[in-house]
Coordinates of C-alpha atoms in Angstrom, one line a residue:
X26 CA -10.8 15.3 1.0
X27 CA -14.7 15.8 1.2
X28 CA -14.8 15.8 -2.5
X29 CA -11.9 13.5 -3.4
X30 CA -12.4 10.6 -5.6
X31 CA -11.1 7.3 -3.9
X32 CA -8.4 6.9 -6.5
X33 CA -6.9 10.2 -5.7
X34 CA -6.3 9.1 -2.1
X35 CA -2.5 8.5 -1.6
X36 CA -1.4 5.1 -3.1
X37 CA -4.9 4.4 -4.3
X38 CA -6.1 3.4 -7.7
X39 CA -5.2 4.7 -11.1
X40 CA -6.2 8.3 -12.2
X41 CA -8.9 9.0 -14.9
X42 CA -11.5 11.5 -15.7
X43 CA -13.8 9.5 -13.3
X44 CA -12.2 11.4 -10.3
X45 CA -13.6 14.8 -11.7
X46 CA -17.2 13.1 -12.2
X47 CA -17.0 11.8 -8.5
X48 CA -15.8 15.3 -7.0
X49 CA -18.6 17.2 -9.1
X50 CA -21.3 14.3 -7.8
X51 CA -20.0 15.1 -4.2
X52 CA -20.6 18.9 -4.6
X53 CA -24.0 18.3 -6.4
X54 CA -25.1 16.0 -3.5
X55 CA -24.1 18.8 -0.9
X56 CA -25.8 21.4 -2.9
X57 CA -29.1 19.4 -3.1
X58 CA -28.9 18.3 0.7
X59 CA -27.1 21.0 2.5
X60 CA -24.5 18.8 4.0
X61 CA -21.7 16.9 2.6
X62 CA -22.1 13.2 1.4
X63 CA -19.0 11.9 3.2
X64 CA -18.1 13.1 6.9
X65 CA -14.1 13.0 6.5
X66 CA -11.6 13.5 9.1
X67 CA -8.9 11.1 8.1
X68 CA -8.0 8.8 5.1
X69 CA -9.1 5.9 6.9
X70 CA -12.3 7.5 7.7
X71 CA -12.9 8.5 4.1
X72 CA -12.4 4.9 2.9
X73 CA -14.9 3.8 5.5
X74 CA -17.4 6.3 4.3
X75 CA -16.9 5.1 0.5
X76 CA -17.2 1.6 1.4
X77 CA -20.5 2.1 3.2
X78 CA -21.8 3.9 0.1
X79 CA -20.5 1.4 -2.6
X80 CA -19.7 -1.6 -0.8
X81 CA -16.4 -3.5 -0.5
X82 CA -14.1 -3.1 -3.6
X83 CA -13.7 -6.1 -6.1
X84 CA -10.4 -7.9 -5.8
X85 CA -9.0 -6.3 -9.0
X86 CA -10.1 -2.7 -7.6
X87 CA -8.5 -3.8 -4.1
X88 CA -5.3 -4.7 -5.9
X89 CA -4.7 -1.2 -7.1
X90 CA -4.3 0.0 -3.3
X91 CA -0.4 -0.1 -3.2
X92 CA -0.5 0.9 0.5
X93 CA -0.6 -2.2 2.6
X94 CA -2.0 -0.6 5.8
X95 CA -4.7 1.0 3.8
X96 CA -5.3 -2.2 1.9
X97 CA -5.8 -4.0 5.2
X98 CA -8.0 -1.5 6.4
X99 CA -10.2 -1.7 3.3
X100 CA -10.4 -5.4 3.8
X101 CA -11.3 -4.8 7.5
X102 CA -14.4 -3.2 6.5
X103 CA -15.9 -6.1 4.9
X104 CA -18.8 -6.2 7.4
X105 CA -19.4 -2.6 7.4
X106 CA -23.2 -1.9 6.9
X107 CA -23.9 -0.3 3.5
X108 CA -25.8 2.9 3.6
X109 CA -27.7 3.3 0.4
X110 CA -27.4 6.6 -1.7
X111 CA -31.2 7.2 -1.1
X112 CA -30.5 7.5 2.7
X113 CA -27.6 9.8 2.2
X114 CA -29.3 11.9 -0.3
X115 CA -32.7 12.5 0.9
X116 CA -35.6 14.5 -0.6
X117 CA -34.2 15.1 -4.0
X118 CA -35.6 14.7 -7.6
X119 CA -35.6 11.0 -8.3
X120 CA -33.8 12.0 -11.7
X121 CA -30.9 13.6 -9.6
X122 CA -30.8 10.5 -7.2
X123 CA -30.4 8.3 -10.7
X124 CA -27.6 10.5 -11.8
X125 CA -25.5 10.3 -8.6
X126 CA -26.1 6.6 -8.5
X127 CA -24.1 6.3 -11.9
X128 CA -21.5 8.6 -10.4
X129 CA -20.3 6.7 -7.3
X130 CA -18.3 3.6 -8.2
X131 CA -15.0 2.4 -6.8
X132 CA -14.2 0.9 -10.3
X133 CA -13.4 4.0 -12.5
X134 CA -14.5 2.1 -15.8
X135 CA -18.2 1.8 -14.2
X136 CA -18.3 5.6 -13.4
X137 CA -20.6 7.7 -15.8
X138 CA -18.3 9.8 -18.2
X139 CA -18.8 13.6 -18.1
X140 CA -20.4 13.5 -21.5
X141 CA -22.8 10.7 -20.0
X142 CA -23.5 13.0 -17.1
X143 CA -24.2 16.0 -19.3
X144 CA -26.6 13.9 -21.3
X145 CA -28.2 12.4 -18.3
X146 CA -32.2 13.0 -18.1
X147 CA -31.8 15.0 -14.9
X148 CA -30.5 17.9 -17.1
X149 CA -33.0 17.6 -20.0
X150 CA -35.1 20.5 -18.6
X151 CA -32.0 22.8 -18.9
X152 CA -30.2 21.4 -21.8
X153 CA -29.6 24.4 -24.3
X154 CA -28.4 24.5 -27.8
X155 CA -24.7 25.4 -28.9
X156 CA -25.5 29.1 -29.0
X157 CA -27.5 29.5 -25.7
X158 CA -26.6 29.5 -21.9
X159 CA -28.9 28.6 -19.3
X160 CA -28.8 29.2 -15.7
X161 CA -31.1 27.5 -13.2
X162 CA -31.7 27.0 -9.6
X163 CA -31.6 23.5 -7.9
X164 CA -34.9 21.9 -7.6
X165 CA -35.8 20.5 -4.2
X166 CA -38.4 17.8 -3.6
X167 CA -40.3 18.4 -0.2

């Protein structure tokens, strides 16, 4: 569940390529910080962590949760304090933080696409032409 997009949780949302972007974002955040962006033990805990990061979903997004118990749990988290992405992912290049800020959305239509992510300015230094391959280490800011 650590890297699972919200819409992949049982009885939640609609599937799209955004789920892959969310998962890759979780992995990149963990590689950059050395710890998972979400601390997950249960589905309810996962929902709480997501809402802490993204805020309470809009009514149209909430309506995609078909499980009544999970829907009510999400609604009960209305007063949960948000923990900004910059607090969860500290000491990283500001361009990486910008990229990740385009990844973590509950509305799958708002999430950056794979093509958009690959075109993001964070990857400018390593983008290569069609004939080349580039390997690069993660850059950490101290």
